[in-house]
């Protein structure tokens, strides 16, 4: 499972996605194999959890 | 008579024989003693055999041969004369993540991974080599998979893989689309169970192509496997930082992934359900069975030259293009990144990768056992983390759940070896 994250400015990050079961941050980079896995997960019809509310 | 002077000696038969010296005939000269001359003129053809002593050959500007062996060492017939091995960490020296794991994929030895599952359970580990032929050739480590729960004949998979960066293959000198250009794989392998196993070179760009080869092992016996693989017009390797090919060694693949129709020693389009021919199940059904590999080399040309031993430091740096880590150390200062408070609850700062740029933007994994953030007069644990930006050489780290004043600075301490920042850009 994945979750969107907010950057320090409170905006939903367009460059990083987070795994929900760990402190694992994945760049939205097509050459990154974890991002490739995320894209395959999206292609199966899944959607990431929305980012937590800004603190 | 002390001397015969003649301008022309005509044999009575076909030969002229001088007793104690040799025979002269139309097919050649056959002498029984030593030949001494100031020079020889003309081509030397045929095989020169029986050379002994210390003959000195000079003036030779070119030697052309398919397989040249000197003192038992094979010499290359293609590719460069250094940095020949396209495999990284082929001697299994570097294991940044650890030396033993019961999990699949990247867990122990760098750049390689055992991918296994579907009822099969076991331990992958970096092992120490203490004797045997590979030991005598300079190897001190090998990579092992040991079965703790045997698999099934149909669905189990267990494969040892290294992905090779495409640009390293594209610029290697292997003319991968030509059947007249070769690349050669070699490795040492040992199984506790006698059986025929398989390996493959699988291209990754375009329509994936698969070249399968087999090797038979006797139980508990280190065996050197060599296989020369020609290019093929269907192979595509891009000049980029993606995966160009995988070298795969198969301890086992169930029939869900194999088929008796798959040809060995030939290129064919890759299919996940027909990767290799059907395998015997002796190894995978044996509890406690082991499979060991070291000395993996992939080089341009048709000759398997001696393994290119590289220093630990050299291999370590090569591995760090794909994986790096920052790890704490109990009782020691250090492992600190300076961070500045952006707000009263958020600190922010960069962490640069300790060993240079990575292959691509890496995945960042933070293992927080007791990471502590120190700043004037305080120390916060139970932190939150957010990675705001990931670059080739650094990340921007946001440390949350701190309580300071905007503009203060502080530092992050990884207090034990269980506190880790991992950066992974594996293929």
XYZ file of C-alpha atoms in Angstrom:
482
model
C 0.000 0.000 0.000
C 1.189 3.495 -0.807
C 0.377 6.972 0.425
C 0.867 10.431 -0.933
C 2.954 12.745 1.221
C 3.228 16.461 1.780
C 6.392 18.440 1.457
C 7.536 20.880 4.083
C 5.455 23.604 2.455
C 2.280 21.582 3.033
C 1.833 20.718 -0.645
C 1.154 17.186 -1.846
C 4.462 16.009 -3.255
C 4.610 15.245 -6.957
C 8.074 13.738 -6.701
C 7.827 11.265 -3.826
C 5.410 8.500 -2.815
C 5.565 6.622 0.476
C 4.995 3.016 1.416
C 2.539 2.779 4.288
C 4.198 -0.126 6.082
C 7.614 1.482 6.456
C 9.552 4.702 6.217
C 10.229 4.020 2.558
C 10.120 6.970 0.173
C 10.050 6.295 -3.563
C 10.949 8.915 -6.168
C 8.609 9.284 -9.133
C 11.415 8.212 -11.434
C 10.686 5.732 -14.235
C 14.190 4.252 -13.868
C 13.583 3.385 -10.209
C 12.434 -0.239 -9.876
C 10.284 0.540 -6.815
C 8.482 3.249 -8.792
C 8.036 0.770 -11.641
C 6.419 -1.569 -9.109
C 4.187 1.292 -7.928
C 3.105 2.028 -11.507
C 2.242 -1.646 -11.980
C 0.213 -1.475 -8.762
C -1.645 1.581 -10.082
C -2.272 -0.208 -13.373
C -4.111 -2.909 -11.445
C -6.660 -0.265 -10.477
C -5.254 0.605 -7.065
C -4.947 4.114 -5.697
C -2.638 5.492 -3.019
C -4.011 6.798 0.238
C -4.312 10.564 0.340
C -1.684 12.522 2.199
C -2.262 13.239 5.855
C -3.610 16.685 6.648
C -0.909 19.313 6.933
C 0.292 19.828 10.464
C 88.503 -37.270 -48.773
C 88.047 -34.211 -46.546
C 85.771 -32.055 -48.707
C 83.205 -32.421 -51.490
C 82.668 -29.345 -53.649
C 79.598 -29.452 -55.882
C 77.214 -26.990 -57.557
C 74.342 -29.413 -57.901
C 73.528 -32.601 -56.046
C 70.958 -34.652 -57.830
C 69.391 -37.485 -55.825
C 69.340 -40.923 -57.283
C 65.928 -41.485 -55.760
C 63.620 -38.855 -54.220
C 65.772 -37.947 -51.205
C 69.274 -36.921 -50.371
C 70.440 -38.314 -47.052
C 73.533 -37.199 -45.204
C 74.289 -39.769 -42.566
C 74.129 -38.361 -39.054
C 72.681 -35.058 -40.262
C 69.323 -35.559 -41.950
C 67.330 -35.947 -45.110
C 66.516 -33.468 -47.864
C 63.505 -34.176 -50.031
C 60.903 -32.371 -52.087
C 58.505 -32.461 -49.104
C 60.905 -30.835 -46.672
C 64.038 -31.023 -44.624
C 64.275 -33.349 -41.673
C 67.370 -32.830 -39.559
C 68.410 -34.781 -36.510
C 70.540 -32.092 -34.890
C 70.306 -28.414 -33.991
C 69.622 -25.861 -36.707
C 71.579 -22.633 -36.391
C 71.210 -19.854 -38.883
C 71.553 -16.089 -39.035
C 68.008 -15.701 -40.352
C 64.984 -17.521 -41.661
C 63.016 -16.058 -44.579
C 59.484 -16.912 -45.637
C 56.251 -17.907 -43.952
C 56.145 -20.397 -41.139
C 53.068 -22.551 -41.523
C 51.648 -25.557 -39.743
C 51.904 -26.333 -36.053
C 55.124 -25.700 -34.184
C 55.162 -28.408 -31.543
C 57.634 -29.621 -29.015
C 59.166 -26.219 -28.336
C 61.114 -26.374 -25.124
C 63.862 -24.599 -23.292
C 63.576 -20.838 -23.462
C 63.129 -19.894 -27.112
C 63.046 -16.166 -27.772
C 60.717 -14.911 -30.451
C 61.416 -11.409 -31.630
C 60.106 -9.215 -34.363
C 56.620 -10.693 -34.098
C 54.048 -7.962 -34.602
C 50.860 -9.991 -34.658
C 49.573 -13.246 -33.205
C 46.222 -14.398 -34.488
C 44.616 -17.386 -32.850
C 41.237 -18.436 -31.546
C 42.400 -19.686 -28.178
C 45.728 -18.555 -26.783
C 46.790 -20.089 -23.494
C 50.004 -19.182 -21.728
C 51.033 -21.090 -18.616
C 47.465 -22.320 -18.271
C 45.936 -18.847 -18.495
C 43.530 -18.180 -21.347
C 44.042 -14.852 -23.066
C 41.191 -12.749 -24.451
C 40.317 -12.684 -28.129
C 37.955 -9.737 -27.820
C 37.099 -6.801 -25.603
C 39.417 -4.701 -23.447
C 42.555 -5.847 -21.647
C 41.413 -4.495 -18.281
C 38.085 -4.049 -16.529
C 36.892 -7.035 -18.514
C 34.342 -8.313 -16.056
C 30.916 -6.780 -16.660
C 29.643 -8.370 -13.457
C 29.983 -6.331 -10.262
C 30.964 -8.085 -7.037
C 31.430 -11.386 -8.864
C 33.605 -12.707 -6.030
C 30.780 -12.012 -3.542
C 33.024 -9.852 -1.354
C 30.674 -6.959 -0.623
C 27.552 -7.472 1.515
C 26.423 -4.064 2.792
C 22.916 -5.121 3.793
C 24.016 -8.077 5.911
C 25.382 -11.581 5.606
C 22.274 -13.700 6.132
C 18.543 -13.364 5.512
C 15.481 -15.560 5.145
C 13.839 -13.012 2.862
C 13.877 -12.971 -0.927
C 15.600 -10.423 -3.185
C 18.283 -7.868 -2.214
C 19.186 -8.742 1.374
C 22.821 -9.781 1.593
C 25.493 -9.839 -1.126
C 25.548 -6.620 -3.144
C 24.316 -6.510 -6.739
C 23.138 -10.151 -6.643
C 19.897 -11.489 -5.259
C 18.200 -14.794 -4.776
C 14.581 -14.383 -5.824
C 12.607 -17.262 -4.370
C 9.154 -18.206 -3.146
C 5.909 -20.151 -3.535
C 6.317 -22.704 -0.731
C 10.108 -22.692 -0.930
C 11.726 -21.168 2.160
C 15.378 -20.844 2.984
C 18.313 -18.646 3.854
C 20.450 -16.618 1.499
C 23.870 -15.793 2.854
C 27.382 -14.629 2.165
C 29.667 -17.474 3.168
C 33.390 -17.750 3.776
C 35.378 -20.033 1.511
C 38.289 -21.754 3.225
C 39.526 -24.441 0.820
C 39.096 -25.970 -2.599
C 39.989 -25.002 -6.147
C 38.157 -21.662 -6.137
C 39.909 -20.842 -2.854
C 43.230 -21.571 -4.541
C 42.235 -19.168 -7.312
C 41.789 -16.364 -4.790
C 38.133 -16.543 -3.864
C 37.297 -16.104 -0.195
C 33.513 -15.776 -0.334
C 30.548 -17.389 -2.021
C 26.807 -16.730 -2.152
C 24.585 -19.504 -0.797
C 20.943 -20.437 -0.797
C 20.014 -23.133 1.756
C 16.592 -24.742 1.744
C 14.664 -24.832 5.035
C 11.274 -25.731 3.538
C 11.321 -27.672 0.260
C 9.326 -26.257 -2.625
C 6.836 -27.598 -5.099
C 7.519 -29.011 -8.538
C 5.104 -26.603 -10.179
C 5.013 -23.167 -8.596
C 8.304 -22.780 -6.728
C 10.901 -20.410 -8.115
C 14.489 -19.825 -7.043
C 16.781 -17.778 -9.221
C 20.050 -15.966 -8.632
C 20.123 -12.723 -10.607
C 22.367 -9.793 -11.367
C 20.982 -6.999 -13.523
C 23.556 -5.354 -15.771
C 23.332 -1.657 -16.555
C 22.600 -1.206 -20.250
C 25.285 1.355 -21.013
C 27.957 -0.929 -19.572
C 26.956 -3.600 -22.092
C 26.355 -1.182 -24.965
C 29.893 0.207 -24.667
C 31.610 -3.104 -23.886
C 32.581 -3.884 -27.458
C 30.223 -6.840 -27.732
C 28.427 -6.537 -31.050
C 25.311 -7.990 -29.523
C 23.314 -8.049 -32.770
C 25.982 -10.049 -34.609
C 26.114 -13.835 -34.494
C 29.860 -13.510 -35.138
C 30.477 -11.591 -31.901
C 30.581 -13.442 -28.605
C 30.252 -12.788 -24.912
C 31.379 -15.393 -22.385
C 30.043 -16.136 -18.935
C 31.965 -18.155 -16.368
C 31.405 -18.961 -12.706
C 32.126 -21.466 -9.973
C 29.104 -23.353 -8.692
C 28.415 -26.126 -6.196
C 25.240 -27.960 -5.225
C 24.730 -30.394 -2.395
C 22.531 -32.416 -4.748
C 23.676 -33.797 -8.094
C 21.507 -32.511 -10.901
C 21.427 -30.599 -14.168
C 20.783 -26.890 -13.641
C 20.273 -23.955 -15.981
C 21.487 -20.435 -16.490
C 20.496 -17.681 -18.888
C 21.458 -14.328 -20.293
C 18.274 -12.346 -20.791
C 18.236 -9.040 -22.653
C 15.910 -6.363 -21.271
C 15.393 -3.629 -23.875
C 12.899 -3.953 -26.699
C 11.437 -7.449 -26.922
C 13.311 -9.390 -24.250
C 15.428 -12.231 -25.591
C 16.602 -15.265 -23.655
C 19.697 -17.454 -24.133
C 19.537 -20.561 -21.940
C 22.404 -22.910 -21.131
C 22.674 -25.983 -18.951
C 25.297 -27.391 -16.612
C 25.456 -30.676 -14.743
C 26.829 -30.794 -11.210
C 28.057 -33.629 -9.036
C 27.079 -33.406 -5.394
C 29.229 -31.172 -3.181
C 31.771 -30.492 -5.925
C 32.852 -27.048 -7.055
C 32.539 -26.898 -10.849
C 33.694 -24.150 -13.198
C 30.988 -23.411 -15.754
C 31.838 -21.509 -18.919
C 29.471 -20.645 -21.725
C 30.128 -18.581 -24.832
C 27.081 -16.762 -26.163
C 26.880 -15.223 -29.655
C 25.012 -12.045 -30.473
C 21.626 -12.122 -32.118
C 19.854 -9.715 -34.406
C 16.859 -9.519 -32.049
C 18.887 -8.395 -29.036
C 18.455 -4.725 -28.148
C 20.627 -2.938 -25.600
C 20.134 0.787 -25.153
C 22.941 3.128 -24.196
C 21.332 4.298 -20.968
C 21.225 3.699 -17.224
C 18.407 1.164 -17.342
C 18.755 -2.566 -17.236
C 20.350 -3.968 -20.366
C 20.375 -7.638 -19.423
C 20.143 -10.054 -16.553
C 22.525 -12.897 -15.878
C 20.423 -15.575 -14.201
C 21.443 -18.846 -12.572
C 18.518 -21.123 -11.776
C 18.706 -23.469 -8.788
C 15.105 -24.278 -9.599
C 12.056 -23.124 -11.533
C 8.776 -25.057 -11.371
C 6.815 -26.116 -14.392
C 4.738 -22.922 -14.186
C 7.844 -21.174 -15.508
C 9.470 -23.880 -17.636
C 8.646 -25.922 -20.690
C 10.232 -28.883 -22.389
C 10.150 -27.041 -25.701
C 12.706 -24.430 -24.615
C 15.979 -24.804 -26.502
C 19.337 -24.539 -24.817
C 22.293 -22.769 -26.435
C 20.023 -20.670 -28.604
C 18.351 -17.262 -28.468
C 14.590 -17.097 -28.254
C 12.008 -14.523 -27.212
C 11.628 -14.467 -23.433
C 8.434 -15.686 -21.852
C 7.783 -15.851 -18.130
C 6.109 -19.237 -18.509
C 8.841 -20.763 -20.692
C 12.082 -19.463 -19.213
C 14.020 -22.721 -19.248
C 13.488 -26.413 -19.978
C 11.702 -28.411 -17.303
C 14.007 -29.125 -14.384
C 14.600 -32.165 -12.231
C 13.215 -31.718 -8.711
C 15.984 -33.455 -6.738
C 17.423 -30.231 -5.337
C 14.225 -28.303 -4.613
C 12.608 -31.216 -2.777
C 15.599 -31.816 -0.501
C 15.382 -30.151 2.893
C 18.746 -28.617 3.761
C 19.976 -28.618 0.165
C 22.424 -25.833 -0.685
C 23.418 -23.999 -3.839
C 26.658 -21.980 -3.891
C 28.085 -19.566 -6.446
C 31.200 -17.422 -6.718
C 33.599 -16.059 -9.330
C 30.940 -14.816 -11.728
C 32.417 -13.183 -14.798
C 30.882 -11.908 -18.034
C 33.331 -10.737 -20.674
C 33.503 -9.877 -24.342
C 34.969 -12.556 -26.615
C 34.723 -16.315 -26.834
C 37.369 -17.040 -24.207
C 36.803 -17.356 -20.458
C 39.893 -15.600 -19.145
C 41.006 -15.899 -15.508
C 38.662 -14.155 -13.078
C 39.446 -10.464 -12.777
C 40.000 -10.102 -9.050
C 39.371 -6.522 -8.062
C 40.125 -4.977 -4.693
C 37.400 -4.823 -2.043
C 37.465 -1.035 -2.292
C 37.043 -1.120 -6.040
C 34.085 -3.497 -5.878
C 32.573 -1.554 -2.975
C 32.596 1.680 -4.964
C 31.012 -0.051 -7.944
C 28.266 -1.441 -5.687
C 27.577 2.013 -4.266
C 26.227 3.219 -7.594
C 23.285 0.923 -6.798
C 23.079 0.855 -3.001
C 24.448 2.922 -0.130
C 23.682 3.202 3.553
C 24.346 5.381 6.553
C 24.423 3.308 9.704
C 24.775 4.221 13.372
C 27.343 2.806 15.706
C 26.710 2.221 19.390
C 28.709 4.352 21.778
C 30.150 6.501 19.062
C 29.568 10.081 18.095
C 29.011 10.741 14.465
C 26.503 9.710 11.850
C 25.098 13.176 12.114
C 23.395 15.350 9.623
C 23.046 18.996 10.399
C 19.550 20.305 10.099
C 17.946 23.692 10.580
C 14.528 24.400 11.981
C 12.132 25.567 9.353
C 9.276 25.903 11.822
C 9.069 25.138 15.513
C 8.154 21.491 14.765
C 9.979 20.818 11.515
C 13.682 20.615 10.893
C 15.004 20.419 7.395
C 18.302 19.676 5.765
C 20.148 17.649 3.141
C 21.833 14.283 3.452
C 24.477 13.649 0.819
C 25.121 10.086 -0.203
C 28.422 9.000 1.344
C 29.820 7.318 -1.766
C 28.881 9.497 -4.684
C 26.111 9.737 -7.199
C 23.753 6.844 -7.726
C 22.509 5.181 -10.898
C 19.157 6.918 -10.701
C 17.041 8.645 -8.052
C 17.131 6.096 -5.252
C 14.434 4.753 -2.997
C 15.048 5.965 0.541
C 14.348 3.646 3.439
C 14.709 4.914 7.002
C 15.006 2.327 9.768
C 14.338 4.220 12.972
C 15.296 2.306 16.069
C 16.405 5.182 18.255
C 17.210 8.041 15.940
C 17.429 11.176 18.019
C 17.414 14.828 17.055
C 19.537 17.092 19.220
C 19.333 20.851 19.336
C 20.250 23.456 21.940
C 19.144 22.204 25.318
C 17.008 19.341 24.077
C 16.862 15.925 22.476
C 13.791 14.601 20.679
C 13.070 10.991 19.840
C 9.880 9.458 18.360
C 10.495 11.506 15.290
C 8.587 11.711 12.082
C 10.396 11.697 8.766
C 9.583 12.925 5.341
C 11.869 12.893 2.344
C 11.017 16.008 0.403
C 13.295 15.623 -2.557
C 15.376 12.783 -3.929
C 18.303 13.542 -6.191
C 21.210 11.619 -7.668
C 23.590 12.801 -4.947
C 21.377 13.792 -1.980
C 17.984 13.872 -0.361
C 16.187 16.706 1.386
C 15.153 15.382 4.779
C 12.327 16.806 6.838
C 12.455 15.746 10.501
C 9.087 16.148 12.186
C 7.820 16.107 15.757
C 10.607 18.296 17.051
C 10.090 21.385 19.122
C 12.434 24.283 18.722
C 12.508 27.762 17.307
C 12.662 28.669 13.666
C 16.252 29.378 12.751
C 17.783 27.070 15.363
C 20.055 24.318 14.125
C 20.445 20.787 15.363
C 21.813 17.432 14.443
C 20.528 13.934 13.881
C 22.190 11.008 15.600
C 21.921 7.382 14.567
C 22.648 5.890 17.961
C 22.939 2.203 17.099
C 23.650 0.019 14.086
C 19.883 -0.544 13.912
C 19.434 3.099 12.903
C 19.915 3.185 9.166
C 19.318 5.318 6.117
C 19.286 3.147 3.001
C 19.513 4.481 -0.537
C 18.716 1.957 -3.258
C 18.948 2.412 -7.018
C 19.214 -1.255 -7.928
C 18.251 -2.663 -11.296
